[in-house]
Amino acid sequence: MSNEMITISTPDGIADAYVTRPDNASGPVPGVLFAIDAIGLRPQTKQMADRIASWGYVVLAPNVFYRSGVATDLEPAADLTDPTSRADFFKEVMPRVRALTDDLAAPDLSAYLDTLRGLDGVSGGDVGITGYCMGGRLALLAAATRPDVVGAIGMFHTGGLVTDDDSSPHRRLPDVRADVLAIHADQDQSLPPEAVAAFEHALTSCGVTHSATVYPGAHHGYTMADTAIYHYEATEKHFAELQKLFERTLH
């Protein structure tokens, strides 16, 4: 793989971002936007982006928390494989997660997508997005606000998809053209069974092409190998299904 850090101009400033490319591409390939989790852009998420790029994609992983600092300054210092340290870290970072409201995130996402499509080696067709934790909501927001370019999204252990607010993520589905892959966790307190069912109903009602399943025994954040709740089998399932989604929709 070849990779580099770049900067992206957004309406609110400069975002740092990780770009990774496959070594064996014989021509332009589709682009994939990697929407990070609440922990941030760090070695774990970069490794995940590298794996996706190895399938034959140029992957862009922006530091969505650039308003709070560059990615290296925001990386956790604690060992997140320790449950107590992980819980303490989340108490620290949740204010910046809540501060990234849809009205701030939407123009950022548009800038990320335009940058991705303009990168060397990226073909001119639809792009895909893969999102984790809060990144799943960002993926859905991007698909709803930029249906002109987003052809597929993956959403993994994404909480808060169904709320009573008018701005609830599930209410954006009528604007989504992309195919949706969602793999929830059955131990995710941020997406209880009734919310899973409501999200599935909304996908079906809006005519969105989708696959939405619940992985048994997995917790919120199950794909992140640098944390205490990593679930190997669920993670490998997510990679396999995501690869199939992108092969079907982006080529």
PDB file of C-alpha atoms in Angstrom:
ATOM      1  CA  MET A   1       0.000   0.000   0.000  1.00  0.00           C
ATOM      2  CA  SER A   2       1.041   3.620  -0.513  1.00  0.00           C
ATOM      3  CA  ASN A   3      -0.296   6.226   1.874  1.00  0.00           C
ATOM      4  CA  GLU A   4       0.092   9.833   2.890  1.00  0.00           C
ATOM      5  CA  MET A   5      -1.448  12.559   5.017  1.00  0.00           C
ATOM      6  CA  ILE A   6      -3.078  15.451   3.189  1.00  0.00           C
ATOM      7  CA  THR A   7      -5.023  18.557   4.152  1.00  0.00           C
ATOM      8  CA  ILE A   8      -8.546  19.452   3.041  1.00  0.00           C
ATOM      9  CA  SER A   9     -10.068  22.926   3.008  1.00  0.00           C
ATOM     10  CA  THR A  10     -13.510  23.034   4.612  1.00  0.00           C
ATOM     11  CA  PRO A  11     -15.837  25.955   5.287  1.00  0.00           C
ATOM     12  CA  ASP A  12     -14.563  26.015   8.898  1.00  0.00           C
ATOM     13  CA  GLY A  13     -10.858  25.408   8.424  1.00  0.00           C
ATOM     14  CA  ILE A  14      -8.306  22.798   7.409  1.00  0.00           C
ATOM     15  CA  ALA A  15      -8.870  19.097   8.064  1.00  0.00           C
ATOM     16  CA  ASP A  16      -6.025  16.616   8.056  1.00  0.00           C
ATOM     17  CA  ALA A  17      -6.776  13.302   6.339  1.00  0.00           C
ATOM     18  CA  TYR A  18      -5.203   9.946   5.582  1.00  0.00           C
ATOM     19  CA  VAL A  19      -5.109   8.672   1.991  1.00  0.00           C
ATOM     20  CA  THR A  20      -4.222   5.090   1.143  1.00  0.00           C
ATOM     21  CA  ARG A  21      -3.974   3.504  -2.296  1.00  0.00           C
ATOM     22  CA  PRO A  22      -3.586  -0.031  -3.656  1.00  0.00           C
ATOM     23  CA  ASP A  23      -0.205  -0.903  -5.119  1.00  0.00           C
ATOM     24  CA  ASN A  24      -1.534  -3.060  -7.935  1.00  0.00           C
ATOM     25  CA  ALA A  25      -4.033  -0.715  -9.613  1.00  0.00           C
ATOM     26  CA  SER A  26      -3.627  -0.702 -13.398  1.00  0.00           C
ATOM     27  CA  GLY A  27      -5.804   2.387 -13.840  1.00  0.00           C
ATOM     28  CA  PRO A  28      -8.268   4.614 -12.021  1.00  0.00           C
ATOM     29  CA  VAL A  29     -10.248   2.896  -9.261  1.00  0.00           C
ATOM     30  CA  PRO A  30     -13.329   3.896  -7.250  1.00  0.00           C
ATOM     31  CA  GLY A  31     -12.966   6.058  -4.169  1.00  0.00           C
ATOM     32  CA  VAL A  32     -14.098   5.201  -0.660  1.00  0.00           C
ATOM     33  CA  LEU A  33     -14.627   7.648   2.186  1.00  0.00           C
ATOM     34  CA  PHE A  34     -13.803   6.202   5.607  1.00  0.00           C
ATOM     35  CA  ALA A  35     -15.900   7.860   8.347  1.00  0.00           C
ATOM     36  CA  ILE A  36     -14.085   7.297  11.621  1.00  0.00           C
ATOM     37  CA  ASP A  37     -15.558   6.425  14.995  1.00  0.00           C
ATOM     38  CA  ALA A  38     -15.653   8.653  18.063  1.00  0.00           C
ATOM     39  CA  ILE A  39     -12.143   7.612  19.100  1.00  0.00           C
ATOM     40  CA  GLY A  40     -10.688   9.256  16.018  1.00  0.00           C
ATOM     41  CA  LEU A  41      -8.194   8.914  13.190  1.00  0.00           C
ATOM     42  CA  ARG A  42      -5.406   6.761  14.602  1.00  0.00           C
ATOM     43  CA  PRO A  43      -3.283   3.697  13.717  1.00  0.00           C
ATOM     44  CA  GLN A  44      -6.268   1.330  14.075  1.00  0.00           C
ATOM     45  CA  THR A  45      -8.514   3.214  11.652  1.00  0.00           C
ATOM     46  CA  LYS A  46      -5.621   3.737   9.247  1.00  0.00           C
ATOM     47  CA  GLN A  47      -4.990  -0.020   9.219  1.00  0.00           C
ATOM     48  CA  MET A  48      -8.657  -0.632   8.465  1.00  0.00           C
ATOM     49  CA  ALA A  49      -8.506   1.899   5.623  1.00  0.00           C
ATOM     50  CA  ASP A  50      -5.413   0.128   4.262  1.00  0.00           C
ATOM     51  CA  ARG A  51      -7.250  -3.187   4.209  1.00  0.00           C
ATOM     52  CA  ILE A  52     -10.145  -1.676   2.257  1.00  0.00           C
ATOM     53  CA  ALA A  53      -7.733  -0.025  -0.157  1.00  0.00           C
ATOM     54  CA  SER A  54      -6.090  -3.414  -0.793  1.00  0.00           C
ATOM     55  CA  TRP A  55      -9.373  -4.513  -2.408  1.00  0.00           C
ATOM     56  CA  GLY A  56      -8.740  -1.974  -5.166  1.00  0.00           C
ATOM     57  CA  TYR A  57      -9.926   1.417  -3.891  1.00  0.00           C
ATOM     58  CA  VAL A  58      -8.455   4.792  -3.031  1.00  0.00           C
ATOM     59  CA  VAL A  59      -9.545   5.417   0.550  1.00  0.00           C
ATOM     60  CA  LEU A  60      -9.754   8.826   2.233  1.00  0.00           C
ATOM     61  CA  ALA A  61     -10.079   8.936   6.028  1.00  0.00           C
ATOM     62  CA  PRO A  62     -10.487  12.510   7.266  1.00  0.00           C
ATOM     63  CA  ASN A  63     -10.026  13.709  10.817  1.00  0.00           C
ATOM     64  CA  VAL A  64     -13.623  14.814  11.333  1.00  0.00           C
ATOM     65  CA  PHE A  65     -12.618  16.395  14.664  1.00  0.00           C
ATOM     66  CA  TYR A  66     -10.194  18.848  13.061  1.00  0.00           C
ATOM     67  CA  ARG A  67     -11.846  21.722  14.939  1.00  0.00           C
ATOM     68  CA  SER A  68     -10.393  20.237  18.129  1.00  0.00           C
ATOM     69  CA  GLY A  69      -6.892  19.590  16.760  1.00  0.00           C
ATOM     70  CA  VAL A  70      -4.901  17.471  14.343  1.00  0.00           C
ATOM     71  CA  ALA A  71      -5.349  13.713  14.518  1.00  0.00           C
ATOM     72  CA  THR A  72      -2.008  12.958  16.149  1.00  0.00           C
ATOM     73  CA  ASP A  73      -2.795  15.330  19.013  1.00  0.00           C
ATOM     74  CA  LEU A  74      -6.222  13.736  19.552  1.00  0.00           C
ATOM     75  CA  GLU A  75      -5.048  10.108  19.629  1.00  0.00           C
ATOM     76  CA  PRO A  76      -5.827   8.356  22.910  1.00  0.00           C
ATOM     77  CA  ALA A  77      -2.864   8.007  25.253  1.00  0.00           C
ATOM     78  CA  ALA A  78      -4.589   5.379  27.383  1.00  0.00           C
ATOM     79  CA  ASP A  79      -4.770   1.641  26.696  1.00  0.00           C
ATOM     80  CA  LEU A  80      -8.322   1.259  25.389  1.00  0.00           C
ATOM     81  CA  THR A  81      -8.154  -2.518  25.676  1.00  0.00           C
ATOM     82  CA  ASP A  82      -8.655  -1.896  29.386  1.00  0.00           C
ATOM     83  CA  PRO A  83     -12.411  -1.435  29.960  1.00  0.00           C
ATOM     84  CA  THR A  84     -11.976   1.260  32.608  1.00  0.00           C
ATOM     85  CA  SER A  85      -9.554   3.269  30.492  1.00  0.00           C
ATOM     86  CA  ARG A  86     -11.913   2.994  27.521  1.00  0.00           C
ATOM     87  CA  ALA A  87     -14.853   4.254  29.591  1.00  0.00           C
ATOM     88  CA  ASP A  88     -12.800   7.164  30.941  1.00  0.00           C
ATOM     89  CA  PHE A  89     -11.630   8.101  27.445  1.00  0.00           C
ATOM     90  CA  PHE A  90     -15.188   8.213  26.129  1.00  0.00           C
ATOM     91  CA  LYS A  91     -16.189  10.595  28.909  1.00  0.00           C
ATOM     92  CA  GLU A  92     -13.395  12.845  27.689  1.00  0.00           C
ATOM     93  CA  VAL A  93     -14.249  12.767  23.980  1.00  0.00           C
ATOM     94  CA  MET A  94     -18.048  12.869  24.015  1.00  0.00           C
ATOM     95  CA  PRO A  95     -18.204  16.699  24.107  1.00  0.00           C
ATOM     96  CA  ARG A  96     -16.421  16.918  20.749  1.00  0.00           C
ATOM     97  CA  VAL A  97     -18.653  14.179  19.349  1.00  0.00           C
ATOM     98  CA  ARG A  98     -21.790  16.090  20.379  1.00  0.00           C
ATOM     99  CA  ALA A  99     -20.309  19.316  19.004  1.00  0.00           C
ATOM    100  CA  LEU A 100     -20.141  17.857  15.485  1.00  0.00           C
ATOM    101  CA  THR A 101     -23.748  18.640  14.616  1.00  0.00           C
ATOM    102  CA  ASP A 102     -25.302  17.887  11.249  1.00  0.00           C
ATOM    103  CA  ASP A 103     -25.161  21.511  10.173  1.00  0.00           C
ATOM    104  CA  LEU A 104     -21.385  21.474  10.658  1.00  0.00           C
ATOM    105  CA  ALA A 105     -20.835  17.939   9.375  1.00  0.00           C
ATOM    106  CA  ALA A 106     -22.777  18.223   6.108  1.00  0.00           C
ATOM    107  CA  PRO A 107     -20.530  20.825   4.428  1.00  0.00           C
ATOM    108  CA  ASP A 108     -17.466  19.022   5.767  1.00  0.00           C
ATOM    109  CA  LEU A 109     -18.649  15.764   4.200  1.00  0.00           C
ATOM    110  CA  SER A 110     -19.249  17.472   0.885  1.00  0.00           C
ATOM    111  CA  ALA A 111     -15.696  18.830   0.967  1.00  0.00           C
ATOM    112  CA  TYR A 112     -14.330  15.367   1.783  1.00  0.00           C
ATOM    113  CA  LEU A 113     -16.277  13.799  -1.077  1.00  0.00           C
ATOM    114  CA  ASP A 114     -15.154  16.417  -3.586  1.00  0.00           C
ATOM    115  CA  THR A 115     -11.550  15.982  -2.446  1.00  0.00           C
ATOM    116  CA  LEU A 116     -11.797  12.208  -2.740  1.00  0.00           C
ATOM    117  CA  ARG A 117     -13.178  12.373  -6.252  1.00  0.00           C
ATOM    118  CA  GLY A 118     -10.359  14.727  -7.244  1.00  0.00           C
ATOM    119  CA  LEU A 119      -7.518  12.565  -5.964  1.00  0.00           C
ATOM    120  CA  ASP A 120      -5.081  11.021  -8.410  1.00  0.00           C
ATOM    121  CA  GLY A 121      -6.143   7.544  -9.439  1.00  0.00           C
ATOM    122  CA  VAL A 122      -9.822   7.897  -8.515  1.00  0.00           C
ATOM    123  CA  SER A 123     -12.312   7.032 -11.234  1.00  0.00           C
ATOM    124  CA  GLY A 124     -15.215   9.313 -11.989  1.00  0.00           C
ATOM    125  CA  GLY A 125     -18.112   7.102 -10.893  1.00  0.00           C
ATOM    126  CA  ASP A 126     -19.921   6.678  -7.604  1.00  0.00           C
ATOM    127  CA  VAL A 127     -17.987   6.578  -4.358  1.00  0.00           C
ATOM    128  CA  GLY A 128     -18.633   4.381  -1.351  1.00  0.00           C
ATOM    129  CA  ILE A 129     -18.579   5.279   2.326  1.00  0.00           C
ATOM    130  CA  THR A 130     -17.898   3.077   5.295  1.00  0.00           C
ATOM    131  CA  GLY A 131     -18.773   4.455   8.721  1.00  0.00           C
ATOM    132  CA  TYR A 132     -18.221   3.259  12.268  1.00  0.00           C
ATOM    133  CA  CYS A 133     -20.058   4.293  15.422  1.00  0.00           C
ATOM    134  CA  MET A 134     -20.904   7.975  14.831  1.00  0.00           C
ATOM    135  CA  GLY A 135     -19.269   7.546  11.414  1.00  0.00           C
ATOM    136  CA  GLY A 136     -22.271   5.473  10.374  1.00  0.00           C
ATOM    137  CA  ARG A 137     -24.505   8.468  10.961  1.00  0.00           C
ATOM    138  CA  LEU A 138     -22.065  10.614   8.992  1.00  0.00           C
ATOM    139  CA  ALA A 139     -22.192   8.105   6.139  1.00  0.00           C
ATOM    140  CA  LEU A 140     -25.976   8.311   6.093  1.00  0.00           C
ATOM    141  CA  LEU A 141     -25.879  12.113   6.220  1.00  0.00           C
ATOM    142  CA  ALA A 142     -23.456  12.192   3.287  1.00  0.00           C
ATOM    143  CA  ALA A 143     -25.586   9.776   1.276  1.00  0.00           C
ATOM    144  CA  ALA A 144     -28.661  11.941   1.867  1.00  0.00           C
ATOM    145  CA  THR A 145     -27.019  15.278   1.125  1.00  0.00           C
ATOM    146  CA  ARG A 146     -24.837  14.109  -1.798  1.00  0.00           C
ATOM    147  CA  PRO A 147     -26.888  11.449  -3.586  1.00  0.00           C
ATOM    148  CA  ASP A 148     -25.250  12.636  -6.795  1.00  0.00           C
ATOM    149  CA  VAL A 149     -21.992  10.864  -5.888  1.00  0.00           C
ATOM    150  CA  VAL A 150     -22.626   8.348  -3.075  1.00  0.00           C
ATOM    151  CA  GLY A 151     -23.554   4.919  -4.425  1.00  0.00           C
ATOM    152  CA  ALA A 152     -23.078   2.705  -1.379  1.00  0.00           C
ATOM    153  CA  ILE A 153     -22.649   3.049   2.369  1.00  0.00           C
ATOM    154  CA  GLY A 154     -21.699   0.646   5.127  1.00  0.00           C
ATOM    155  CA  MET A 155     -22.841   1.400   8.679  1.00  0.00           C
ATOM    156  CA  PHE A 156     -21.372  -0.582  11.553  1.00  0.00           C
ATOM    157  CA  HIS A 157     -22.304  -0.491  15.253  1.00  0.00           C
ATOM    158  CA  THR A 158     -24.031   2.825  14.622  1.00  0.00           C
ATOM    159  CA  GLY A 159     -26.047   4.176  17.535  1.00  0.00           C
ATOM    160  CA  GLY A 160     -28.734   6.835  17.664  1.00  0.00           C
ATOM    161  CA  LEU A 161     -30.235   6.027  14.276  1.00  0.00           C
ATOM    162  CA  VAL A 162     -33.830   6.441  15.425  1.00  0.00           C
ATOM    163  CA  THR A 163     -34.873   9.277  17.728  1.00  0.00           C
ATOM    164  CA  ASP A 164     -37.945  11.429  18.260  1.00  0.00           C
ATOM    165  CA  ASP A 165     -36.228  14.483  16.791  1.00  0.00           C
ATOM    166  CA  ASP A 166     -37.167  15.839  13.384  1.00  0.00           C
ATOM    167  CA  SER A 167     -33.478  15.519  12.516  1.00  0.00           C
ATOM    168  CA  SER A 168     -33.305  11.815  13.411  1.00  0.00           C
ATOM    169  CA  PRO A 169     -30.968  10.001  10.982  1.00  0.00           C
ATOM    170  CA  HIS A 170     -33.670   7.564   9.850  1.00  0.00           C
ATOM    171  CA  ARG A 171     -35.719  10.497   8.552  1.00  0.00           C
ATOM    172  CA  ARG A 172     -33.032  11.156   5.938  1.00  0.00           C
ATOM    173  CA  LEU A 173     -33.603   7.862   4.163  1.00  0.00           C
ATOM    174  CA  PRO A 174     -36.062   9.256   1.559  1.00  0.00           C
ATOM    175  CA  ASP A 175     -33.124  11.265   0.154  1.00  0.00           C
ATOM    176  CA  VAL A 176     -30.742   8.310  -0.077  1.00  0.00           C
ATOM    177  CA  ARG A 177     -29.933   6.751  -3.468  1.00  0.00           C
ATOM    178  CA  ALA A 178     -27.105   4.566  -2.180  1.00  0.00           C
ATOM    179  CA  ASP A 179     -27.323   0.894  -1.310  1.00  0.00           C
ATOM    180  CA  VAL A 180     -27.104   0.522   2.469  1.00  0.00           C
ATOM    181  CA  LEU A 181     -25.337  -2.190   4.456  1.00  0.00           C
ATOM    182  CA  ALA A 182     -25.894  -2.063   8.212  1.00  0.00           C
ATOM    183  CA  ILE A 183     -24.548  -4.591  10.700  1.00  0.00           C
ATOM    184  CA  HIS A 184     -25.722  -3.740  14.189  1.00  0.00           C
ATOM    185  CA  ALA A 185     -24.592  -5.249  17.502  1.00  0.00           C
ATOM    186  CA  ASP A 186     -27.136  -6.944  19.702  1.00  0.00           C
ATOM    187  CA  GLN A 187     -25.369  -5.654  22.849  1.00  0.00           C
ATOM    188  CA  ASP A 188     -25.374  -2.028  21.661  1.00  0.00           C
ATOM    189  CA  GLN A 189     -27.251   0.076  24.205  1.00  0.00           C
ATOM    190  CA  SER A 190     -27.236   3.020  21.797  1.00  0.00           C
ATOM    191  CA  LEU A 191     -29.422   1.046  19.352  1.00  0.00           C
ATOM    192  CA  PRO A 192     -31.938  -1.114  21.232  1.00  0.00           C
ATOM    193  CA  PRO A 193     -34.041  -3.751  19.434  1.00  0.00           C
ATOM    194  CA  GLU A 194     -36.986  -1.415  18.913  1.00  0.00           C
ATOM    195  CA  ALA A 195     -34.694   1.097  17.177  1.00  0.00           C
ATOM    196  CA  VAL A 196     -33.226  -1.661  14.993  1.00  0.00           C
ATOM    197  CA  ALA A 197     -36.753  -2.621  13.954  1.00  0.00           C
ATOM    198  CA  ALA A 198     -37.748   1.001  13.307  1.00  0.00           C
ATOM    199  CA  PHE A 199     -34.671   1.587  11.170  1.00  0.00           C
ATOM    200  CA  GLU A 200     -35.380  -1.553   9.140  1.00  0.00           C
ATOM    201  CA  HIS A 201     -38.976  -0.408   8.651  1.00  0.00           C
ATOM    202  CA  ALA A 202     -37.780   3.004   7.463  1.00  0.00           C
ATOM    203  CA  LEU A 203     -35.327   1.441   4.990  1.00  0.00           C
ATOM    204  CA  THR A 204     -38.066  -0.748   3.549  1.00  0.00           C
ATOM    205  CA  SER A 205     -40.694   1.989   3.499  1.00  0.00           C
ATOM    206  CA  CYS A 206     -38.368   4.347   1.636  1.00  0.00           C
ATOM    207  CA  GLY A 207     -37.464   1.724  -0.955  1.00  0.00           C
ATOM    208  CA  VAL A 208     -33.763   1.786  -0.085  1.00  0.00           C
ATOM    209  CA  THR A 209     -31.837  -1.227  -1.342  1.00  0.00           C
ATOM    210  CA  HIS A 210     -30.323  -2.601   1.825  1.00  0.00           C
ATOM    211  CA  SER A 211     -29.072  -5.391   4.027  1.00  0.00           C
ATOM    212  CA  ALA A 212     -29.568  -4.791   7.746  1.00  0.00           C
ATOM    213  CA  THR A 213     -28.600  -7.484  10.235  1.00  0.00           C
ATOM    214  CA  VAL A 214     -27.737  -7.810  13.913  1.00  0.00           C
ATOM    215  CA  TYR A 215     -24.588  -9.637  14.978  1.00  0.00           C
ATOM    216  CA  PRO A 216     -25.106 -11.707  18.135  1.00  0.00           C
ATOM    217  CA  GLY A 217     -22.826 -11.209  21.111  1.00  0.00           C
ATOM    218  CA  ALA A 218     -21.240  -8.029  19.745  1.00  0.00           C
ATOM    219  CA  HIS A 219     -21.023  -4.661  21.468  1.00  0.00           C
ATOM    220  CA  HIS A 220     -20.931  -1.072  20.275  1.00  0.00           C
ATOM    221  CA  GLY A 221     -17.538  -0.602  18.618  1.00  0.00           C
ATOM    222  CA  TYR A 222     -16.980  -4.255  17.823  1.00  0.00           C
ATOM    223  CA  THR A 223     -14.751  -3.578  14.789  1.00  0.00           C
ATOM    224  CA  MET A 224     -12.064  -1.708  16.715  1.00  0.00           C
ATOM    225  CA  ALA A 225      -9.183  -4.056  17.577  1.00  0.00           C
ATOM    226  CA  ASP A 226      -7.523  -1.478  19.821  1.00  0.00           C
ATOM    227  CA  THR A 227     -10.400  -1.496  22.324  1.00  0.00           C
ATOM    228  CA  ALA A 228     -11.796  -3.797  24.986  1.00  0.00           C
ATOM    229  CA  ILE A 229     -14.967  -4.633  23.058  1.00  0.00           C
ATOM    230  CA  TYR A 230     -13.346  -5.883  19.839  1.00  0.00           C
ATOM    231  CA  HIS A 231     -15.142  -8.899  18.349  1.00  0.00           C
ATOM    232  CA  TYR A 232     -13.005 -10.723  15.768  1.00  0.00           C
ATOM    233  CA  GLU A 233     -15.758 -12.746  14.077  1.00  0.00           C
ATOM    234  CA  ALA A 234     -18.118  -9.773  13.792  1.00  0.00           C
ATOM    235  CA  THR A 235     -15.296  -7.662  12.393  1.00  0.00           C
ATOM    236  CA  GLU A 236     -14.393 -10.214   9.744  1.00  0.00           C
ATOM    237  CA  LYS A 237     -18.079 -10.472   8.821  1.00  0.00           C
ATOM    238  CA  HIS A 238     -18.210  -6.697   8.373  1.00  0.00           C
ATOM    239  CA  PHE A 239     -15.161  -6.727   6.102  1.00  0.00           C
ATOM    240  CA  ALA A 240     -16.547  -9.562   3.973  1.00  0.00           C
ATOM    241  CA  GLU A 241     -19.955  -7.945   3.539  1.00  0.00           C
ATOM    242  CA  LEU A 242     -18.481  -4.510   2.884  1.00  0.00           C
ATOM    243  CA  GLN A 243     -16.211  -5.876   0.179  1.00  0.00           C
ATOM    244  CA  LYS A 244     -19.181  -7.521  -1.528  1.00  0.00           C
ATOM    245  CA  LEU A 245     -21.191  -4.294  -1.307  1.00  0.00           C
ATOM    246  CA  PHE A 246     -18.490  -2.240  -2.976  1.00  0.00           C
ATOM    247  CA  GLU A 247     -17.818  -4.858  -5.648  1.00  0.00           C
ATOM    248  CA  ARG A 248     -21.514  -4.857  -6.539  1.00  0.00           C
ATOM    249  CA  THR A 249     -22.110  -1.114  -6.540  1.00  0.00           C
ATOM    250  CA  LEU A 250     -18.917   0.749  -7.428  1.00  0.00           C
ATOM    251  CA  HIS A 251     -17.638  -1.139 -10.481  1.00  0.00           C
TER     252      HIS A 251
END
